[in-house]
mmCIF file of C-alpha atoms and ligand atoms in Angstrom:
data_model
loop_
_atom_site.group_PDB
_atom_site.id
_atom_site.type_symbol
_atom_site.label_atom_id
_atom_site.label_comp_id
_atom_site.label_asym_id
_atom_site.label_seq_id
_atom_site.Cartn_x
_atom_site.Cartn_y
_atom_site.Cartn_z
ATOM 1 C CA MET K 23 179.509 64.810 94.364
ATOM 2 C CA ASP K 24 177.540 61.656 93.939
ATOM 3 C CA ALA K 25 175.248 62.711 96.752
ATOM 4 C CA ILE K 26 174.359 65.890 94.911
ATOM 5 C CA ALA K 27 173.670 64.068 91.658
ATOM 6 C CA THR K 28 171.357 61.715 93.568
ATOM 7 C CA LEU K 29 169.461 64.623 95.135
ATOM 8 C CA ARG K 30 169.140 66.291 91.745
ATOM 9 C CA GLY K 31 167.780 63.175 90.093
ATOM 10 C CA LYS K 32 165.355 62.532 92.946
ATOM 11 C CA TYR K 33 163.849 66.004 93.128
ATOM 12 C CA LEU K 34 163.671 66.692 89.401
ATOM 13 C CA GLU K 35 161.808 63.419 89.053
ATOM 14 C CA GLN K 36 159.386 64.229 91.904
ATOM 15 C CA ILE K 37 158.751 67.677 90.477
ATOM 16 C CA GLY K 38 158.001 66.232 87.071
ATOM 17 C CA ALA K 39 155.607 63.730 88.616
ATOM 18 C CA ALA K 40 153.747 66.118 90.997
ATOM 19 C CA PRO K 41 150.140 65.915 89.840
ATOM 20 C CA ASP K 42 148.914 69.185 91.395
ATOM 21 C CA ALA K 43 149.838 72.331 93.317
ATOM 22 C CA ASP K 44 149.662 70.600 96.713
ATOM 23 C CA ALA K 45 151.970 67.792 95.685
ATOM 24 C CA LEU K 46 154.368 70.307 94.191
ATOM 25 C CA GLU K 47 154.409 72.323 97.429
ATOM 26 C CA ALA K 48 155.213 69.158 99.370
ATOM 27 C CA VAL K 49 158.208 68.551 97.114
ATOM 28 C CA ARG K 50 159.374 72.147 97.568
ATOM 29 C CA LEU K 51 159.215 71.816 101.370
ATOM 30 C CA ALA K 52 161.086 68.518 101.302
ATOM 31 C CA ALA K 53 163.867 70.000 99.167
ATOM 32 C CA LEU K 54 164.139 73.703 99.893
ATOM 33 C CA GLY K 55 161.987 74.272 103.000
ATOM 34 C CA LYS K 56 163.667 75.280 106.272
ATOM 35 C CA LYS K 57 164.283 71.655 107.113
ATOM 36 C CA GLY K 58 164.440 70.575 103.496
ATOM 37 C CA GLU K 59 167.121 68.164 102.414
ATOM 38 C CA ILE K 60 169.003 70.638 100.214
ATOM 39 C CA SER K 61 168.740 73.399 102.839
ATOM 40 C CA LEU K 62 170.233 71.122 105.457
ATOM 41 C CA LYS K 63 173.061 70.180 103.127
ATOM 42 C CA MET K 64 173.846 73.833 102.589
ATOM 43 C CA ARG K 65 173.962 74.376 106.294
ATOM 44 C CA GLU K 66 176.562 71.599 106.603
ATOM 45 C CA LEU K 67 178.952 73.619 104.416
ATOM 46 C CA GLY K 68 179.989 75.531 107.543
ATOM 47 C CA GLN K 69 181.500 72.430 109.102
ATOM 48 C CA MET K 70 183.494 71.441 106.019
ATOM 49 C CA SER K 71 187.129 72.111 105.350
ATOM 50 C CA ALA K 72 187.855 74.993 103.016
ATOM 51 C CA GLU K 73 188.802 72.585 100.294
ATOM 52 C CA GLU K 74 185.658 70.509 100.526
ATOM 53 C CA ARG K 75 183.595 73.674 100.627
ATOM 54 C CA GLN K 76 185.143 74.947 97.463
ATOM 55 C CA SER K 77 183.805 72.126 95.402
ATOM 56 C CA ALA K 78 180.581 71.380 97.325
ATOM 57 C CA GLY K 79 179.475 75.052 97.657
ATOM 58 C CA PRO K 80 178.994 75.934 93.974
ATOM 59 C CA ALA K 81 177.530 72.494 93.273
ATOM 60 C CA LEU K 82 174.913 72.863 96.007
ATOM 61 C CA ASN K 83 174.106 76.395 94.898
ATOM 62 C CA ALA K 84 173.645 75.243 91.345
ATOM 63 C CA LEU K 85 171.431 72.420 92.565
ATOM 64 C CA LYS K 86 169.285 74.820 94.572
ATOM 65 C CA THR K 87 168.886 77.153 91.593
ATOM 66 C CA GLU K 88 167.995 74.291 89.285
ATOM 67 C CA VAL K 89 165.426 72.747 91.623
ATOM 68 C CA ASP K 90 163.929 76.159 92.240
ATOM 69 C CA ALA K 91 163.596 76.826 88.513
ATOM 70 C CA ALA K 92 162.099 73.362 87.961
ATOM 71 C CA LEU K 93 159.510 74.021 90.691
ATOM 72 C CA LYS K 94 158.512 77.321 89.056
ATOM 73 C CA ALA K 95 158.308 75.831 85.599
ATOM 74 C CA ARG K 96 156.185 72.946 86.839
ATOM 75 C CA LYS K 97 153.906 75.358 88.682
ATOM 76 C CA SER K 98 153.214 77.495 85.660
ATOM 77 C CA ALA K 99 152.687 74.391 83.513
ATOM 78 C CA GLN K 100 150.107 73.198 86.028
ATOM 79 C CA GLU K 101 148.367 76.584 85.959
ATOM 80 C CA ASP K 102 148.290 76.601 82.157
ATOM 81 C CA ALA K 103 146.772 73.149 82.144
ATOM 82 C CA ALA K 104 144.127 74.198 84.676
ATOM 83 C CA LEU K 105 143.214 77.243 82.576
ATOM 84 C CA ASP K 106 143.003 75.101 79.460
ATOM 85 C CA ALA K 107 140.652 72.715 81.208
ATOM 86 C CA ARG K 108 138.472 75.593 82.404
ATOM 87 C CA LEU K 109 138.313 77.167 78.978
ATOM 88 C CA LYS K 110 137.265 73.829 77.554
ATOM 89 C CA SER K 111 134.407 73.390 80.015
ATOM 90 C CA GLU K 112 133.227 77.001 80.173
ATOM 91 C CA TRP K 113 133.260 78.000 76.543
ATOM 92 C CA LEU K 114 130.744 80.459 75.219
ATOM 93 C CA ASP K 115 129.468 80.595 71.672
ATOM 94 C CA VAL K 116 129.296 84.314 70.990
ATOM 95 C CA THR K 117 127.844 83.656 67.546
ATOM 96 C CA LEU K 118 124.566 82.250 68.960
ATOM 97 C CA PRO K 119 121.543 84.490 68.434
ATOM 98 C CA GLY K 120 120.360 86.335 71.583
ATOM 99 C CA ARG K 121 117.403 85.117 73.604
ATOM 100 C CA PRO K 122 114.670 87.720 73.069
ATOM 101 C CA ARG K 123 112.700 88.836 76.135
ATOM 102 C CA PRO K 124 109.089 89.703 75.571
ATOM 103 C CA MET K 125 108.646 93.459 76.029
ATOM 104 C CA GLY K 126 105.506 94.886 77.541
ATOM 105 C CA THR K 127 103.662 97.780 75.959
ATOM 106 C CA ILE K 128 102.001 100.864 77.387
ATOM 107 C CA HIS K 129 98.203 100.746 77.398
ATOM 108 C CA PRO K 130 96.710 103.442 75.154
ATOM 109 C CA ILE K 131 94.919 104.988 78.143
ATOM 110 C CA SER K 132 98.190 105.336 80.046
ATOM 111 C CA GLN K 133 99.839 106.715 76.929
ATOM 112 C CA VAL K 134 97.091 109.307 76.494
ATOM 113 C CA MET K 135 97.316 110.275 80.177
ATOM 114 C CA ASP K 136 101.065 110.807 79.750
ATOM 115 C CA GLU K 137 100.435 112.846 76.617
ATOM 116 C CA LEU K 138 97.842 115.139 78.117
ATOM 117 C CA THR K 139 99.900 115.559 81.283
ATOM 118 C CA ALA K 140 102.821 116.724 79.119
ATOM 119 C CA ILE K 141 100.618 119.173 77.223
ATOM 120 C CA PHE K 142 98.989 120.702 80.282
ATOM 121 C CA ALA K 143 102.286 120.792 82.164
ATOM 122 C CA ASP K 144 103.584 122.950 79.335
ATOM 123 C CA MET K 145 100.704 125.358 80.025
ATOM 124 C CA GLY K 146 101.470 125.492 83.733
ATOM 125 C CA PHE K 147 99.046 122.880 85.078
ATOM 126 C CA ALA K 148 100.206 120.508 87.823
ATOM 127 C CA VAL K 149 98.694 117.055 88.394
ATOM 128 C CA ALA K 150 96.347 116.709 91.379
ATOM 129 C CA GLU K 151 94.896 113.493 92.751
ATOM 130 C CA GLY K 152 92.013 112.336 94.878
ATOM 131 C CA PRO K 153 90.604 109.027 96.104
ATOM 132 C CA GLN K 154 88.444 106.822 93.913
ATOM 133 C CA ILE K 155 86.263 105.980 96.915
ATOM 134 C CA GLU K 156 84.899 109.400 97.744
ATOM 135 C CA SER K 157 82.470 110.720 100.325
ATOM 136 C CA ASP K 158 79.181 111.850 98.863
ATOM 137 C CA TRP K 159 79.988 115.328 100.141
ATOM 138 C CA TYR K 160 83.025 115.673 97.874
ATOM 139 C CA ASN K 161 81.391 113.879 94.974
ATOM 140 C CA PHE K 162 78.034 115.719 95.141
ATOM 141 C CA ASP K 163 77.288 118.323 97.862
ATOM 142 C CA ALA K 164 80.480 120.348 97.556
ATOM 143 C CA LEU K 165 79.854 120.496 93.826
ATOM 144 C CA ASN K 166 76.428 122.020 94.351
ATOM 145 C CA ILE K 167 74.634 118.860 93.292
ATOM 146 C CA ALA K 168 71.268 118.927 95.061
ATOM 147 C CA PRO K 169 70.195 115.991 97.258
ATOM 148 C CA GLU K 170 67.403 115.130 94.821
ATOM 149 C CA HIS K 171 69.613 115.299 91.704
ATOM 150 C CA PRO K 172 69.039 112.224 89.525
ATOM 151 C CA SER K 173 72.733 111.373 89.211
ATOM 152 C CA ARG K 174 72.768 110.538 92.919
ATOM 153 C CA GLN K 175 70.315 107.742 92.448
ATOM 154 C CA GLU K 176 71.417 104.276 93.319
ATOM 155 C CA MET K 177 70.734 103.337 89.731
ATOM 156 C CA ASP K 178 73.572 105.507 88.430
ATOM 157 C CA THR K 179 76.055 105.639 91.272
ATOM 158 C CA PHE K 180 77.910 102.838 93.028
ATOM 159 C CA TYR K 181 77.409 103.304 96.765
ATOM 160 C CA MET K 182 79.764 101.601 99.206
ATOM 161 C CA HIS K 183 78.054 99.048 101.409
ATOM 162 C CA ARG K 184 77.201 100.272 104.900
ATOM 163 C CA ALA K 185 76.298 98.021 107.766
ATOM 164 C CA GLU K 186 73.183 98.851 109.722
ATOM 165 C CA GLY K 187 73.967 101.472 112.345
ATOM 166 C CA ASP K 188 77.103 102.711 110.571
ATOM 167 C CA THR K 189 77.033 106.451 111.117
ATOM 168 C CA ARG K 190 79.911 107.379 108.865
ATOM 169 C CA PRO K 191 78.961 109.540 105.873
ATOM 170 C CA PRO K 192 77.968 107.598 102.761
ATOM 171 C CA HIS K 193 80.759 106.883 100.296
ATOM 172 C CA VAL K 194 80.557 106.313 96.561
ATOM 173 C CA LEU K 195 82.869 105.269 93.769
ATOM 174 C CA ARG K 196 83.481 108.746 92.390
ATOM 175 C CA THR K 197 81.276 109.397 89.382
ATOM 176 C CA HIS K 198 83.579 112.074 87.956
ATOM 177 C CA THR K 199 86.962 113.669 88.647
ATOM 178 C CA SER K 200 85.303 116.920 89.789
ATOM 179 C CA PRO K 201 85.671 116.158 93.543
ATOM 180 C CA VAL K 202 89.415 116.619 93.022
ATOM 181 C CA GLN K 203 88.591 120.285 92.326
ATOM 182 C CA ILE K 204 87.376 120.653 95.912
ATOM 183 C CA ARG K 205 90.375 118.828 97.334
ATOM 184 C CA ALA K 206 92.776 120.979 95.317
ATOM 185 C CA MET K 207 91.059 124.154 96.574
ATOM 186 C CA GLN K 208 91.222 122.933 100.163
ATOM 187 C CA ASN K 209 94.810 121.759 99.883
ATOM 188 C CA GLN K 210 96.404 124.674 98.094
ATOM 189 C CA GLY K 211 94.010 127.611 98.047
ATOM 190 C CA ALA K 212 93.909 130.113 95.179
ATOM 191 C CA PRO K 213 95.418 130.624 92.668
ATOM 192 C CA ILE K 214 95.229 127.108 91.168
ATOM 193 C CA ARG K 215 96.129 125.452 87.909
ATOM 194 C CA VAL K 216 95.692 121.691 88.083
ATOM 195 C CA ILE K 217 94.570 118.740 86.041
ATOM 196 C CA ALA K 218 93.299 115.557 87.670
ATOM 197 C CA PRO K 219 93.387 112.476 85.469
ATOM 198 C CA GLY K 220 91.881 109.276 86.841
ATOM 199 C CA ARG K 221 89.265 106.569 86.987
ATOM 200 C CA VAL K 222 85.576 107.244 87.445
ATOM 201 C CA TYR K 223 82.622 104.881 87.854
ATOM 202 C CA ARG K 224 79.021 104.843 86.700
ATOM 203 C CA MET K 225 76.429 102.108 86.335
ATOM 204 C CA ASP K 226 76.470 101.962 82.589
ATOM 205 C CA MET K 227 77.304 99.197 80.175
ATOM 206 C CA ASP K 228 76.876 99.187 76.425
ATOM 207 C CA GLN K 229 78.998 99.666 73.323
ATOM 208 C CA THR K 230 80.003 103.189 74.254
ATOM 209 C CA HIS K 231 79.801 102.978 78.063
ATOM 210 C CA THR K 232 81.704 100.940 80.624
ATOM 211 C CA PRO K 233 81.169 100.979 84.421
ATOM 212 C CA MET K 234 84.710 102.295 84.857
ATOM 213 C CA PHE K 235 86.199 104.870 82.544
ATOM 214 C CA HIS K 236 88.652 107.771 82.680
ATOM 215 C CA GLN K 237 88.348 111.502 82.881
ATOM 216 C CA VAL K 238 90.731 114.368 83.237
ATOM 217 C CA GLU K 239 89.535 117.330 85.212
ATOM 218 C CA GLY K 240 90.969 120.781 84.569
ATOM 219 C CA LEU K 241 90.788 123.658 87.036
ATOM 220 C CA ALA K 242 92.203 127.171 86.781
ATOM 221 C CA ILE K 243 91.426 129.690 89.522
ATOM 222 C CA ASP K 244 92.773 133.205 89.621
ATOM 223 C CA ARG K 245 91.522 136.771 90.012
ATOM 224 C CA ASP K 246 90.525 137.368 86.402
ATOM 225 C CA ILE K 247 90.128 134.047 84.608
ATOM 226 C CA SER K 248 87.458 134.060 81.912
ATOM 227 C CA MET K 249 85.652 131.818 79.428
ATOM 228 C CA ALA K 250 87.983 133.174 76.736
ATOM 229 C CA GLN K 251 90.933 131.571 78.500
ATOM 230 C CA LEU K 252 88.977 128.340 78.827
ATOM 231 C CA LYS K 253 88.396 128.348 75.084
ATOM 232 C CA TRP K 254 92.049 129.097 74.273
ATOM 233 C CA THR K 255 93.289 126.458 76.688
ATOM 234 C CA LEU K 256 91.041 123.781 75.211
ATOM 235 C CA GLU K 257 91.892 124.694 71.612
ATOM 236 C CA GLU K 258 95.571 124.690 72.393
ATOM 237 C CA PHE K 259 95.210 121.336 74.086
ATOM 238 C CA CYS K 260 93.329 119.801 71.129
ATOM 239 C CA ARG K 261 95.854 121.113 68.610
ATOM 240 C CA ALA K 262 98.733 119.628 70.577
ATOM 241 C CA PHE K 263 96.956 116.398 71.444
ATOM 242 C CA PHE K 264 95.580 115.553 67.995
ATOM 243 C CA GLU K 265 98.774 116.840 66.400
ATOM 244 C CA VAL K 266 96.934 118.960 63.798
ATOM 245 C CA ASP K 267 97.440 122.619 62.899
ATOM 246 C CA GLU K 268 93.809 123.609 63.006
ATOM 247 C CA VAL K 269 91.041 122.501 65.305
ATOM 248 C CA GLU K 270 87.616 123.978 65.654
ATOM 249 C CA LEU K 271 85.672 123.718 68.866
ATOM 250 C CA ARG K 272 81.989 124.409 69.295
ATOM 251 C CA PHE K 273 80.700 125.566 72.661
ATOM 252 C CA ARG K 274 77.074 124.590 73.303
ATOM 253 C CA ALA K 275 75.214 126.132 76.216
ATOM 254 C CA SER K 276 74.539 123.434 78.767
ATOM 255 C CA HIS K 277 73.986 122.926 82.443
ATOM 256 C CA PHE K 278 76.106 121.514 85.221
ATOM 257 C CA PRO K 279 75.328 122.287 88.866
ATOM 258 C CA PHE K 280 78.992 123.114 89.520
ATOM 259 C CA THR K 281 79.551 125.618 86.710
ATOM 260 C CA GLU K 282 77.781 128.790 85.674
ATOM 261 C CA PRO K 283 77.658 129.403 82.790
ATOM 262 C CA SER K 284 78.225 125.867 81.499
ATOM 263 C CA ALA K 285 79.148 124.626 78.061
ATOM 264 C CA GLU K 286 79.513 121.298 76.374
ATOM 265 C CA VAL K 287 82.299 121.292 73.836
ATOM 266 C CA ASP K 288 82.326 119.528 70.478
ATOM 267 C CA ILE K 289 85.240 119.156 68.095
ATOM 268 C CA ARG K 290 84.939 119.415 64.300
ATOM 269 C CA CYS K 291 85.690 116.189 62.507
ATOM 270 C CA SER K 292 84.954 114.141 59.438
ATOM 271 C CA TRP K 293 84.052 110.490 59.155
ATOM 272 C CA GLU K 294 84.491 110.290 55.406
ATOM 273 C CA GLY K 295 85.194 106.756 54.192
ATOM 274 C CA GLY K 296 84.890 105.478 57.731
ATOM 275 C CA GLN K 297 88.130 107.270 58.546
ATOM 276 C CA LEU K 298 88.008 109.843 61.329
ATOM 277 C CA LYS K 299 89.788 113.137 60.745
ATOM 278 C CA ILE K 300 89.996 115.799 63.437
ATOM 279 C CA GLY K 301 89.844 119.477 62.484
ATOM 280 C CA GLU K 302 88.021 119.196 59.175
ATOM 281 C CA GLY K 303 84.685 117.997 57.814
ATOM 282 C CA LYS K 304 81.103 118.650 58.767
ATOM 283 C CA ASP K 305 80.575 116.467 61.807
ATOM 284 C CA TRP K 306 80.870 117.374 65.471
ATOM 285 C CA LEU K 307 81.922 115.111 68.313
ATOM 286 C CA GLU K 308 81.244 115.897 71.932
ATOM 287 C CA ILE K 309 84.413 115.583 74.001
ATOM 288 C CA LEU K 310 83.926 117.467 77.245
ATOM 289 C CA GLY K 311 81.884 119.493 79.712
ATOM 290 C CA SER K 312 83.078 122.811 81.040
ATOM 291 C CA GLY K 313 82.189 126.190 82.483
ATOM 292 C CA MET K 314 83.012 128.878 85.002
ATOM 293 C CA VAL K 315 83.282 127.448 88.508
ATOM 294 C CA HIS K 316 80.064 128.118 90.447
ATOM 295 C CA PRO K 317 80.514 130.495 93.421
ATOM 296 C CA LYS K 318 79.053 127.884 95.767
ATOM 297 C CA VAL K 319 81.721 125.422 94.652
ATOM 298 C CA LEU K 320 84.481 127.928 95.363
ATOM 299 C CA GLN K 321 82.940 128.466 98.778
ATOM 300 C CA ALA K 322 82.820 124.741 99.471
ATOM 301 C CA GLY K 323 86.529 124.631 98.644
ATOM 302 C CA GLY K 324 87.211 127.478 101.076
ATOM 303 C CA ILE K 325 87.892 130.089 98.388
ATOM 304 C CA ASP K 326 86.222 133.508 98.442
ATOM 305 C CA PRO K 327 84.112 133.872 95.273
ATOM 306 C CA ASN K 328 84.247 137.672 95.542
ATOM 307 C CA GLU K 329 87.985 137.592 95.045
ATOM 308 C CA TRP K 330 88.555 134.593 92.840
ATOM 309 C CA GLN K 331 87.008 133.013 89.782
ATOM 310 C CA GLY K 332 87.981 130.361 87.320
ATOM 311 C CA PHE K 333 87.105 127.708 84.796
ATOM 312 C CA ALA K 334 86.780 123.957 85.028
ATOM 313 C CA PHE K 335 86.388 121.194 82.517
ATOM 314 C CA GLY K 336 85.987 117.435 82.490
ATOM 315 C CA LEU K 337 87.227 115.514 79.482
ATOM 316 C CA GLY K 338 86.653 111.861 78.622
ATOM 317 C CA ILE K 339 90.066 110.251 78.243
ATOM 318 C CA ASP K 340 88.806 107.012 76.718
ATOM 319 C CA ARG K 341 86.879 109.000 74.139
ATOM 320 C CA ILE K 342 89.839 111.064 72.960
ATOM 321 C CA ALA K 343 92.094 107.983 72.999
ATOM 322 C CA MET K 344 89.663 106.223 70.657
ATOM 323 C CA LEU K 345 89.540 109.287 68.419
ATOM 324 C CA LYS K 346 93.278 109.793 68.224
ATOM 325 C CA TYR K 347 94.326 106.186 67.768
ATOM 326 C CA GLY K 348 91.374 104.910 65.740
ATOM 327 C CA ILE K 349 90.200 102.410 68.340
ATOM 328 C CA PRO K 350 86.637 101.450 67.433
ATOM 329 C CA ASP K 351 85.312 99.736 70.565
ATOM 330 C CA LEU K 352 85.510 101.243 74.047
ATOM 331 C CA ARG K 353 85.147 97.889 75.790
ATOM 332 C CA ALA K 354 88.411 96.622 74.292
ATOM 333 C CA PHE K 355 90.258 99.005 76.610
ATOM 334 C CA PHE K 356 89.225 96.917 79.596
ATOM 335 C CA GLU K 357 89.375 93.374 78.267
ATOM 336 C CA SER K 358 93.123 92.900 78.814
ATOM 337 C CA ASP K 359 93.448 90.955 75.581
ATOM 338 C CA LEU K 360 97.194 90.661 75.025
ATOM 339 C CA ARG K 361 96.844 90.544 71.242
ATOM 340 C CA TRP K 362 94.930 93.828 71.384
ATOM 341 C CA LEU K 363 97.476 95.366 73.750
ATOM 342 C CA ARG K 364 100.347 94.392 71.490
ATOM 343 C CA HIS K 365 98.570 95.931 68.534
ATOM 344 C CA TYR K 366 97.465 99.189 70.137
ATOM 345 C CA GLY K 367 100.082 99.473 72.882
ATOM 346 C CA PHE K 368 103.011 101.862 72.865
ATOM 347 C CA ALA K 369 106.752 101.308 73.272
ATOM 348 C CA SER K 370 107.394 101.215 76.971
ATOM 349 C CA LEU K 371 110.545 103.320 76.993
ATOM 350 C CA ASP K 372 109.198 106.274 75.002
ATOM 351 C CA GLN K 373 108.054 109.054 77.310
ATOM 352 C CA PRO K 374 105.694 111.392 75.471
ATOM 353 C CA SER K 375 106.945 114.964 75.522
ATOM 354 C CA LEU K 376 106.167 118.034 73.489
ATOM 355 C CA ALA K 377 109.780 118.392 72.444
ATOM 356 C CA ALA K 378 110.249 114.808 71.268
ATOM 357 C CA GLY K 379 106.801 114.425 69.722
ATOM 358 C CA LEU K 380 103.872 113.018 71.642
ATOM 359 C CA SER K 381 103.154 109.790 69.803
ATOM 360 C CA ARG K 382 105.938 108.715 67.555
HETATM 361 N N1 LIG V 18 81.995 116.457 85.859
HETATM 362 C C1 LIG V 18 81.355 116.603 84.581
HETATM 363 C C2 LIG V 18 80.994 115.214 84.055
HETATM 364 O O1 LIG V 18 81.447 114.246 84.590
HETATM 365 C C3 LIG V 18 82.258 117.293 83.589
HETATM 366 C C4 LIG V 18 82.547 118.698 83.960
HETATM 367 C C5 LIG V 18 83.665 119.004 84.709
HETATM 368 C C6 LIG V 18 81.739 119.728 83.545
HETATM 369 C C7 LIG V 18 83.956 120.306 85.053
HETATM 370 C C8 LIG V 18 81.995 121.034 83.865
HETATM 371 C C9 LIG V 18 83.138 121.313 84.619
HETATM 372 O O2 LIG V 18 80.282 115.073 83.103
#
């Protein structure tokens, strides 16, 4: 009996003093493991007389149960303490204000490209693309621009450098988006409804001209497309783009080598009080060039002009962006001034769509 009381005192004390899980496990093994002291004692019961067993058996069992319970209690106390310590070191103040991340904005040119893509998509036009470094055949010849045409001159067009003896055809930075017309004809054949927004380059630099600017080309080819459809398409576009009920367009006879007949198109506006209003007033603003695609251009694109006809237009994106969003200086578009971008930029997660409103 004394022996059991000694064991009890010894192990309860060790359990209480075990500083961590490892120490506690060592105590468990020493007491209750296969070769643990209490386990061995229980095994000795078999060699005792019935009488001895009757008093030692229950006592040993009780001891085992008690030590076991003490081990468990100590273990969970240790775990609680560890959790407490962790909570103390890893606390989080959920009442602190958040750390704001600077959000970028969409450049007005990108916004306007998204807007006009949405509008023309609604009218059945897909987006077509072409390279910005273009062969002079695509940029000029295929568009019926004669070899002696002034726009080809080195003074107006950026020519790519060519080493002496280089026999490859001359390349230019495309001076308009019209070469994409030819590529679209070659790639998909008639009928066609595409727009081609993108960068174009000319040697020009003043308050209203920059060496790089943006155009969107429009091209519709089918068996019976007419000027009337060109006019409707452009009016519909302007109404949707400028978000006004009425627009008035003025078609002025003009000349482009790649269209016949050709027209430059102005939009009615007012500048009263320095404030531009689209659709009313007595002023006119030129926004695009257009016409019926010249038969030679269709031919260059591999389309039979006896079967197919269509219209084309080229619209200045920078110009209509300035008009719509009241941006006074063209050059600001290209200066990458962050203060300007934050002022004129658009929320980056708003995708313009006709259904949601183009420019909320
Ligand atoms: N490419 C012409 C320009 O850059 C615009 C245009 C396109 C005119 C298509 C007629 C038809 O000025």
